[in-house]
Amino acid sequence: MQVVTTPELADRYLMQTGRRLPVTFVRGRGCVLYDDAGREYLDLVAGIAVNLLGHAHPDVVAAITRQSAELIHTSNLYFTQPQVELARRLVELSFPSRVFFCNSGAEANESAIKLARKWGTRNRDGAFEIITTTGSFHGRTLATVTAGGQHKYSDPFKPLPDGFVHVPYNDTKAIEEATTDKTVAVMLEPVMGEIGVIPAAPGYLRRIREWCDAKNLLLILDEVQTGLGRTGRWFAHQHAGITPDVMTLAKGLGGGMPIGACLANQRADVFEPGDHGSTFGGNPLACAVAATVLHVIERDGLVGHAAEMGDLLGASLRDLGAKSTRGAGLMQAFEFEDPRAKAFQQSCLEAGLVVNAVDDHSVRLVPPLIVTAKEIDRAHEVMRKVAG
Ligand SMILES: Cc1ncc(COP(=O)(O)O)c(C=O)c1O
């Protein structure tokens, strides 16, 4: 069936929740996307840090084909092999914990928030407040959009749920001062992604871990964007040599299949039967594909490769005339002095390069982990020409 999509049709039938760029992608291979006119684009956005193995990776395609022919969905009324196997691998790669599976980053964080509140009821005399940071992004459900420290996303939906306190990022003292008897947890991104790639300052995560230990608080790390090799370690907190009590994942986990996960150590794992659930969460198809993604990342040494390519990509951004560049591994951004990020994004697209303007000034690059040095060179050439 040949379907023609036009911006007018999309406007007619889709809710207007975001502005789309004027392109319709129909196919992808590796780090390359093709539009409906057969034009080729080098993709440095990867579905917003999702397609870790690029597009149409043969192992992902094979896993989808194999598992969909066996069993796609049963609900969580029963055991399934892919779900238990994926949980086992995630725990082996991260820290001693148990896993709750869901379908997105927002849901993973919603699970973490519920866990923290129940933990507070049990262990901190009903404490329920979670300290998060200004500029953070944790999802779009009512609780997670409130947790995220960006008023533009939450204000239209007031009244918002109680229990979230926002402090500046990379400011340990602000967390200490915001802690009260009502505080139950600190929830952070190890690198703030959506706001434009702001890495944690050296020592920040370690000091917050120590503060949480000293004050009997949970440390929740949102690794939805930073997890699974993106920053050059399996999980970004591993750079800091700490472990969280709760960690959330989504985005890259399914290599493009929707899946989220919330991992909790023994201390934080307070869910009991009936407390939480998700019909689709952890279905055999998503879990089998995610297990394949982990297997390929490991087999092909993609965590080390991401660190290496991240250094190359980061270095290649320094002659674009930007005010600043920043990043960790294959999560990089640069900021223009003047408000030309959106025009830059559009010109790159016209030149066959997909980049992501997060606002008027900053451009984010989160390519697939399989990106090559040659592709980074090609991207750099386009960006330099466009930057002028
Ligand atoms: C750090 C972080 N947490 C949570 C989310 C929300 O994930 P989802 O869009 O899958 O709900 C995002 C999405 O950008 C994110 O970057």
Short mmCIF file of C-alpha atoms and ligand atoms in Angstrom, two decimals:
data_model
loop_
_atom_site.label_atom_id
_atom_site.label_comp_id
_atom_site.label_asym_id
_atom_site.label_seq_id
_atom_site.Cartn_x
_atom_site.Cartn_y
_atom_site.Cartn_z
CA MET A 1 0.00 0.00 0.00
CA GLN A 2 1.53 3.31 -1.10
CA VAL A 3 0.67 6.06 1.41
CA VAL A 4 1.42 9.69 0.68
CA THR A 5 1.98 11.88 3.73
CA THR A 6 1.83 15.64 3.51
CA PRO A 7 2.20 18.23 6.26
CA GLU A 8 -1.43 19.25 5.58
CA LEU A 9 -2.68 15.69 6.17
CA ALA A 10 -0.57 15.39 9.30
CA ASP A 11 -2.00 18.68 10.61
CA ARG A 12 -5.50 17.46 9.88
CA TYR A 13 -5.20 14.13 11.70
CA LEU A 14 -2.45 14.43 14.32
CA MET A 15 -2.69 16.39 17.56
CA GLN A 16 -0.32 19.33 17.45
CA THR A 17 1.98 18.32 20.29
CA GLY A 18 5.21 19.35 18.62
CA ARG A 19 6.63 20.98 15.52
CA ARG A 20 7.84 18.52 12.91
CA LEU A 21 10.61 19.23 10.44
CA PRO A 22 9.54 19.15 6.78
CA VAL A 23 10.73 15.66 5.94
CA THR A 24 9.12 12.21 5.81
CA PHE A 25 11.51 9.36 6.49
CA VAL A 26 10.58 6.00 5.04
CA ARG A 27 13.64 3.81 5.47
CA GLY A 28 16.93 3.57 7.33
CA ARG A 29 20.17 1.57 7.23
CA GLY A 30 22.87 1.96 9.85
CA CYS A 31 23.37 5.70 10.46
CA VAL A 32 21.59 6.65 7.24
CA LEU A 33 17.93 7.63 6.76
CA TYR A 34 16.09 7.92 3.44
CA ASP A 35 13.13 10.20 2.78
CA ASP A 36 10.11 9.58 0.57
CA ALA A 37 11.96 11.03 -2.42
CA GLY A 38 14.87 8.61 -1.91
CA ARG A 39 17.20 11.31 -0.53
CA GLU A 40 19.88 10.20 1.90
CA TYR A 41 20.55 11.76 5.33
CA LEU A 42 23.26 11.03 7.87
CA ASP A 43 21.46 10.64 11.18
CA LEU A 44 23.15 12.12 14.26
CA VAL A 45 19.93 12.12 16.29
CA ALA A 46 19.00 8.41 16.25
CA GLY A 47 15.35 8.97 17.14
CA ILE A 48 16.51 11.12 20.09
CA ALA A 49 19.17 8.80 21.50
CA VAL A 50 17.14 5.67 20.79
CA ASN A 51 18.54 3.70 17.85
CA LEU A 52 21.77 2.61 19.51
CA LEU A 53 22.48 0.11 16.74
CA GLY A 54 21.32 2.43 13.98
CA HIS A 55 18.46 1.60 11.64
CA ALA A 56 17.50 -1.89 10.49
CA HIS A 57 20.38 -3.58 12.30
CA PRO A 58 20.34 -7.21 11.12
CA ASP A 59 20.41 -8.62 14.67
CA VAL A 60 17.50 -6.39 15.72
CA VAL A 61 15.51 -7.31 12.62
CA ALA A 62 16.21 -11.00 13.25
CA ALA A 63 15.18 -10.74 16.92
CA ILE A 64 11.92 -8.99 16.01
CA THR A 65 11.19 -11.57 13.34
CA ARG A 66 12.07 -14.55 15.53
CA GLN A 67 10.24 -13.41 18.67
CA SER A 68 7.17 -12.08 16.86
CA ALA A 69 6.74 -15.51 15.28
CA GLU A 70 6.93 -17.11 18.76
CA LEU A 71 5.10 -14.86 21.21
CA ILE A 72 4.47 -11.10 21.24
CA HIS A 73 2.38 -10.52 24.34
CA THR A 74 0.90 -12.43 27.25
CA SER A 75 0.52 -9.75 30.00
CA ASN A 76 2.26 -9.95 33.35
CA LEU A 77 -0.13 -12.56 34.69
CA TYR A 78 2.45 -15.15 33.59
CA PHE A 79 6.20 -15.68 33.40
CA THR A 80 7.96 -15.21 30.09
CA GLN A 81 11.55 -16.15 29.32
CA PRO A 82 12.71 -12.96 27.53
CA GLN A 83 11.60 -10.76 30.45
CA VAL A 84 13.52 -12.68 33.10
CA GLU A 85 16.57 -12.99 30.85
CA LEU A 86 16.62 -9.25 30.10
CA ALA A 87 16.29 -8.39 33.79
CA ARG A 88 19.16 -10.75 34.60
CA ARG A 89 21.44 -9.10 32.01
CA LEU A 90 20.57 -5.56 33.13
CA VAL A 91 21.31 -6.40 36.76
CA GLU A 92 24.59 -8.08 35.81
CA LEU A 93 25.64 -4.99 33.87
CA SER A 94 24.64 -2.46 36.55
CA PHE A 95 24.26 -3.19 40.28
CA PRO A 96 22.48 -5.74 42.51
CA SER A 97 18.82 -4.91 41.99
CA ARG A 98 15.48 -6.09 40.66
CA VAL A 99 13.71 -4.72 37.60
CA PHE A 100 10.25 -3.44 36.76
CA PHE A 101 9.57 -3.18 33.02
CA CYS A 102 7.33 -0.62 31.33
CA ASN A 103 7.13 1.09 27.94
CA SER A 104 8.81 4.50 28.14
CA GLY A 105 11.11 6.76 30.11
CA ALA A 106 8.24 8.64 31.70
CA GLU A 107 6.74 5.40 32.95
CA ALA A 108 10.08 4.22 34.28
CA ASN A 109 10.40 7.48 36.24
CA GLU A 110 6.79 7.29 37.40
CA SER A 111 7.69 3.86 38.83
CA ALA A 112 10.72 5.34 40.58
CA ILE A 113 8.60 8.14 42.08
CA LYS A 114 6.01 5.65 43.36
CA LEU A 115 8.76 3.45 44.79
CA ALA A 116 10.28 6.44 46.59
CA ARG A 117 6.93 7.48 48.06
CA LYS A 118 6.20 4.00 49.35
CA TRP A 119 9.74 3.75 50.70
CA GLY A 120 9.22 7.08 52.49
CA THR A 121 6.01 5.87 54.06
CA ARG A 122 7.84 2.85 55.41
CA ASN A 123 11.23 4.24 56.24
CA ARG A 124 11.06 8.01 56.72
CA ASP A 125 7.88 8.65 58.58
CA GLY A 126 5.78 9.47 55.54
CA ALA A 127 8.37 11.68 53.83
CA PHE A 128 7.45 12.12 50.17
CA GLU A 129 9.32 15.07 48.68
CA ILE A 130 11.75 14.45 45.86
CA ILE A 131 14.48 16.96 45.11
CA THR A 132 15.12 17.35 41.37
CA THR A 133 16.98 19.94 39.33
CA THR A 134 15.98 22.99 37.35
CA GLY A 135 16.23 22.23 33.63
CA SER A 136 15.90 18.48 34.10
CA PHE A 137 13.58 16.37 32.01
CA HIS A 138 11.94 13.21 33.31
CA GLY A 139 8.93 12.71 31.01
CA ARG A 140 5.45 14.00 30.23
CA THR A 141 3.09 12.27 32.63
CA LEU A 142 1.71 14.59 35.27
CA ALA A 143 4.15 13.44 37.96
CA THR A 144 7.21 13.27 35.73
CA VAL A 145 6.54 16.60 34.03
CA THR A 146 6.33 18.10 37.53
CA ALA A 147 9.53 16.32 38.56
CA GLY A 148 11.28 17.82 35.53
CA GLY A 149 12.40 21.32 36.34
CA GLN A 150 11.02 23.11 33.27
CA HIS A 151 7.95 25.29 33.84
CA LYS A 152 7.17 25.60 30.14
CA TYR A 153 6.30 21.90 30.10
CA SER A 154 4.37 21.72 33.39
CA ASP A 155 2.64 25.08 33.92
CA PRO A 156 -0.18 24.55 31.38
CA PHE A 157 -1.32 21.51 33.38
CA LYS A 158 -1.71 23.02 36.84
CA PRO A 159 -2.65 22.04 39.48
CA LEU A 160 0.43 19.81 39.58
CA PRO A 161 1.09 16.97 42.02
CA ASP A 162 2.72 17.92 45.29
CA GLY A 163 6.10 16.80 46.44
CA PHE A 164 8.76 18.04 44.01
CA VAL A 165 11.40 20.58 44.96
CA HIS A 166 13.67 22.03 42.29
CA VAL A 167 17.24 23.19 42.85
CA PRO A 168 19.99 24.28 40.43
CA TYR A 169 21.98 21.46 38.77
CA ASN A 170 25.59 20.89 39.84
CA ASP A 171 24.94 22.65 43.14
CA THR A 172 25.50 20.27 46.04
CA LYS A 173 24.80 22.90 48.66
CA ALA A 174 21.37 23.61 47.16
CA ILE A 175 20.42 19.94 47.63
CA GLU A 176 21.71 20.00 51.19
CA GLU A 177 19.73 23.15 51.97
CA ALA A 178 16.55 21.83 50.33
CA THR A 179 16.62 18.61 52.37
CA THR A 180 14.02 18.51 55.15
CA ASP A 181 12.15 15.90 57.17
CA LYS A 182 9.79 15.62 54.23
CA THR A 183 12.53 14.69 51.74
CA VAL A 184 12.58 11.11 50.57
CA ALA A 185 14.86 11.12 47.52
CA VAL A 186 17.09 13.05 45.17
CA MET A 187 16.39 12.41 41.49
CA LEU A 188 18.99 13.43 38.89
CA GLU A 189 20.11 12.97 35.32
CA PRO A 190 23.86 12.17 35.29
CA VAL A 191 24.01 14.36 32.18
CA MET A 192 20.99 16.62 31.60
CA GLY A 193 19.96 15.72 28.07
CA GLU A 194 16.85 17.46 26.86
CA ILE A 195 17.94 20.92 28.05
CA GLY A 196 21.05 20.60 25.86
CA VAL A 197 23.57 18.14 27.31
CA ILE A 198 24.81 19.52 30.63
CA PRO A 199 27.17 16.99 32.27
CA ALA A 200 27.46 16.57 36.03
CA ALA A 201 30.49 18.47 37.36
CA PRO A 202 33.34 16.27 38.64
CA GLY A 203 32.52 15.08 42.16
CA TYR A 204 28.84 16.15 42.04
CA LEU A 205 27.26 12.69 41.85
CA ARG A 206 29.65 11.31 44.45
CA ARG A 207 28.83 14.09 46.91
CA ILE A 208 25.11 13.63 46.37
CA ARG A 209 25.51 9.89 46.93
CA GLU A 210 27.27 10.63 50.23
CA TRP A 211 24.57 13.13 51.21
CA CYS A 212 21.82 10.60 50.49
CA ASP A 213 23.64 8.00 52.58
CA ALA A 214 24.18 10.43 55.44
CA LYS A 215 20.53 11.59 55.45
CA ASN A 216 18.89 8.25 54.67
CA LEU A 217 17.51 9.37 51.29
CA LEU A 218 17.17 7.41 48.07
CA LEU A 219 19.30 8.40 45.11
CA ILE A 220 17.35 7.98 41.88
CA LEU A 221 19.34 8.33 38.67
CA ASP A 222 17.44 8.89 35.46
CA GLU A 223 19.64 7.17 32.86
CA VAL A 224 16.89 7.12 30.24
CA GLN A 225 19.11 9.07 27.86
CA THR A 226 22.59 8.43 29.30
CA GLY A 227 22.29 4.68 29.82
CA LEU A 228 23.50 1.71 27.79
CA GLY A 229 26.84 2.92 26.47
CA ARG A 230 25.88 6.39 25.30
CA THR A 231 28.43 8.22 27.48
CA GLY A 232 31.22 5.70 26.98
CA ARG A 233 30.34 3.50 29.99
CA TRP A 234 27.40 1.13 30.27
CA PHE A 235 25.78 3.63 32.63
CA ALA A 236 26.86 7.24 33.16
CA HIS A 237 27.04 6.88 36.95
CA GLN A 238 29.88 4.39 36.48
CA HIS A 239 32.15 7.31 35.51
CA ALA A 240 31.61 8.63 39.04
CA GLY A 241 32.25 5.27 40.72
CA ILE A 242 28.93 5.26 42.54
CA THR A 243 25.70 3.30 42.33
CA PRO A 244 22.21 4.72 42.72
CA ASP A 245 19.43 3.11 44.74
CA VAL A 246 17.09 3.38 41.78
CA MET A 247 17.94 3.73 38.09
CA THR A 248 15.58 4.28 35.19
CA LEU A 249 16.18 3.30 31.57
CA ALA A 250 14.28 3.49 28.28
CA LYS A 251 15.21 5.11 24.93
CA GLY A 252 18.10 2.96 23.62
CA LEU A 253 17.16 -0.18 25.52
CA GLY A 254 14.91 -1.55 22.80
CA GLY A 255 16.98 -0.34 19.84
CA GLY A 256 13.78 1.39 18.66
CA MET A 257 11.18 -0.90 20.27
CA PRO A 258 9.33 0.88 23.10
CA ILE A 259 10.53 -0.40 26.48
CA GLY A 260 11.42 1.18 29.81
CA ALA A 261 12.90 -0.22 32.99
CA CYS A 262 13.19 0.79 36.62
CA LEU A 263 15.91 -0.95 38.63
CA ALA A 264 15.91 -0.78 42.43
CA ASN A 265 18.44 -2.13 44.90
CA GLN A 266 17.31 -4.24 47.83
CA ARG A 267 16.90 -1.19 50.07
CA ALA A 268 14.57 0.59 47.64
CA ASP A 269 12.72 -2.41 46.25
CA VAL A 270 9.53 -2.02 48.25
CA PHE A 271 6.90 -2.90 45.65
CA GLU A 272 4.61 -5.75 46.60
CA PRO A 273 2.08 -7.59 44.46
CA GLY A 274 -0.65 -5.17 43.42
CA ASP A 275 1.40 -1.99 43.95
CA HIS A 276 2.25 -1.28 40.34
CA GLY A 277 1.87 -2.71 36.87
CA SER A 278 1.70 -2.23 33.13
CA THR A 279 -0.22 -4.34 30.62
CA PHE A 280 2.40 -4.11 27.89
CA GLY A 281 5.42 -3.63 30.17
CA GLY A 282 8.13 -6.22 29.64
CA ASN A 283 6.33 -8.02 26.85
CA PRO A 284 8.31 -10.84 25.23
CA LEU A 285 8.85 -8.99 21.97
CA ALA A 286 10.32 -5.81 23.48
CA CYS A 287 12.39 -7.82 25.97
CA ALA A 288 13.82 -10.22 23.39
CA VAL A 289 14.84 -7.29 21.20
CA ALA A 290 16.33 -5.40 24.16
CA ALA A 291 18.33 -8.49 25.17
CA THR A 292 19.65 -8.62 21.61
CA VAL A 293 20.61 -4.93 21.77
CA LEU A 294 22.62 -5.58 24.96
CA HIS A 295 24.22 -8.64 23.38
CA VAL A 296 25.30 -6.74 20.25
CA ILE A 297 26.64 -3.78 22.27
CA GLU A 298 28.77 -6.23 24.24
CA ARG A 299 29.79 -8.48 21.33
CA ASP A 300 30.82 -5.54 19.15
CA GLY A 301 32.56 -3.55 21.88
CA LEU A 302 30.24 -0.59 21.32
CA VAL A 303 30.68 0.96 24.76
CA GLY A 304 34.41 1.51 24.15
CA HIS A 305 33.64 2.52 20.58
CA ALA A 306 31.16 5.14 21.85
CA ALA A 307 33.85 6.59 24.12
CA GLU A 308 36.30 6.77 21.21
CA MET A 309 33.81 8.19 18.72
CA GLY A 310 32.53 10.59 21.37
CA ASP A 311 36.02 12.06 21.73
CA LEU A 312 36.23 12.45 17.95
CA LEU A 313 32.78 14.00 17.68
CA GLY A 314 33.42 16.35 20.60
CA ALA A 315 36.72 17.50 19.08
CA SER A 316 35.10 18.01 15.68
CA LEU A 317 32.65 20.54 17.13
CA ARG A 318 35.30 22.97 18.28
CA ASP A 319 35.77 24.79 14.98
CA LEU A 320 32.09 25.52 14.27
CA GLY A 321 32.26 28.99 15.76
CA ALA A 322 30.07 27.98 18.71
CA LYS A 323 30.25 29.81 22.04
CA SER A 324 30.74 26.50 23.85
CA THR A 325 30.74 22.74 23.28
CA ARG A 326 30.01 20.12 25.92
CA GLY A 327 29.20 16.47 26.28
CA ALA A 328 30.05 12.96 27.38
CA GLY A 329 30.75 10.18 24.88
CA LEU A 330 28.22 10.18 22.06
CA MET A 331 26.06 12.77 23.78
CA GLN A 332 27.38 16.10 22.58
CA ALA A 333 26.09 19.63 22.12
CA PHE A 334 27.25 23.08 21.13
CA GLU A 335 25.80 26.48 21.78
CA PHE A 336 25.75 29.48 19.47
CA GLU A 337 26.02 32.99 20.85
CA ASP A 338 23.19 34.19 18.59
CA PRO A 339 19.81 32.41 18.26
CA ARG A 340 20.53 30.41 15.11
CA ALA A 341 20.30 26.77 16.24
CA LYS A 342 16.95 26.17 14.50
CA ALA A 343 18.15 27.68 11.21
CA PHE A 344 21.33 25.61 11.54
CA GLN A 345 19.25 22.45 12.02
CA GLN A 346 17.17 23.27 8.94
CA SER A 347 20.22 24.01 6.76
CA CYS A 348 21.87 20.76 7.91
CA LEU A 349 18.71 18.87 6.98
CA GLU A 350 18.74 20.44 3.52
CA ALA A 351 22.38 19.36 3.22
CA GLY A 352 21.51 15.77 4.21
CA LEU A 353 22.46 15.80 7.90
CA VAL A 354 20.07 15.23 10.80
CA VAL A 355 20.92 17.20 13.97
CA ASN A 356 18.69 18.35 16.84
CA ALA A 357 18.22 21.99 17.87
CA VAL A 358 17.07 21.75 21.48
CA ASP A 359 16.31 25.49 21.62
CA ASP A 360 17.26 28.67 19.74
CA HIS A 361 20.91 28.47 20.77
CA SER A 362 21.91 24.82 21.30
CA VAL A 363 22.29 21.84 18.99
CA ARG A 364 22.39 18.26 20.36
CA LEU A 365 24.05 15.27 18.68
CA VAL A 366 23.20 11.76 19.94
CA PRO A 367 24.10 9.44 17.04
CA PRO A 368 23.84 5.65 17.02
CA LEU A 369 26.67 3.96 18.93
CA ILE A 370 27.76 2.34 15.66
CA VAL A 371 28.69 5.69 14.08
CA THR A 372 32.10 5.57 12.36
CA ALA A 373 34.99 8.03 12.22
CA LYS A 374 34.26 8.48 8.51
CA GLU A 375 30.64 9.42 9.25
CA ILE A 376 31.76 11.88 11.93
CA ASP A 377 34.14 13.46 9.39
CA ARG A 378 31.31 13.72 6.88
CA ALA A 379 29.00 15.30 9.46
CA HIS A 380 31.71 17.72 10.48
CA GLU A 381 32.24 18.81 6.89
CA VAL A 382 28.52 19.57 6.48
CA MET A 383 28.25 21.37 9.83
CA ARG A 384 31.33 23.50 9.08
CA LYS A 385 29.91 24.57 5.74
CA VAL A 386 26.51 25.33 7.26
CA ALA A 387 28.03 27.20 10.23
CA GLY A 388 29.82 29.40 7.66
C1 LIG B 1 16.41 11.86 30.88
C2 LIG B 1 15.07 11.56 30.34
N1 LIG B 1 14.14 11.01 31.15
C3 LIG B 1 12.91 10.71 30.71
C4 LIG B 1 12.54 10.96 29.41
C5 LIG B 1 11.16 10.60 28.95
O1 LIG B 1 11.21 9.46 28.17
P1 LIG B 1 9.95 9.07 27.26
O2 LIG B 1 9.83 10.12 26.21
O3 LIG B 1 10.31 7.71 26.72
O4 LIG B 1 8.78 9.01 28.15
C6 LIG B 1 13.47 11.51 28.53
C7 LIG B 1 13.08 11.81 27.14
O5 LIG B 1 13.66 12.62 26.47
C8 LIG B 1 14.76 11.82 29.00
O6 LIG B 1 15.68 12.37 28.20
#
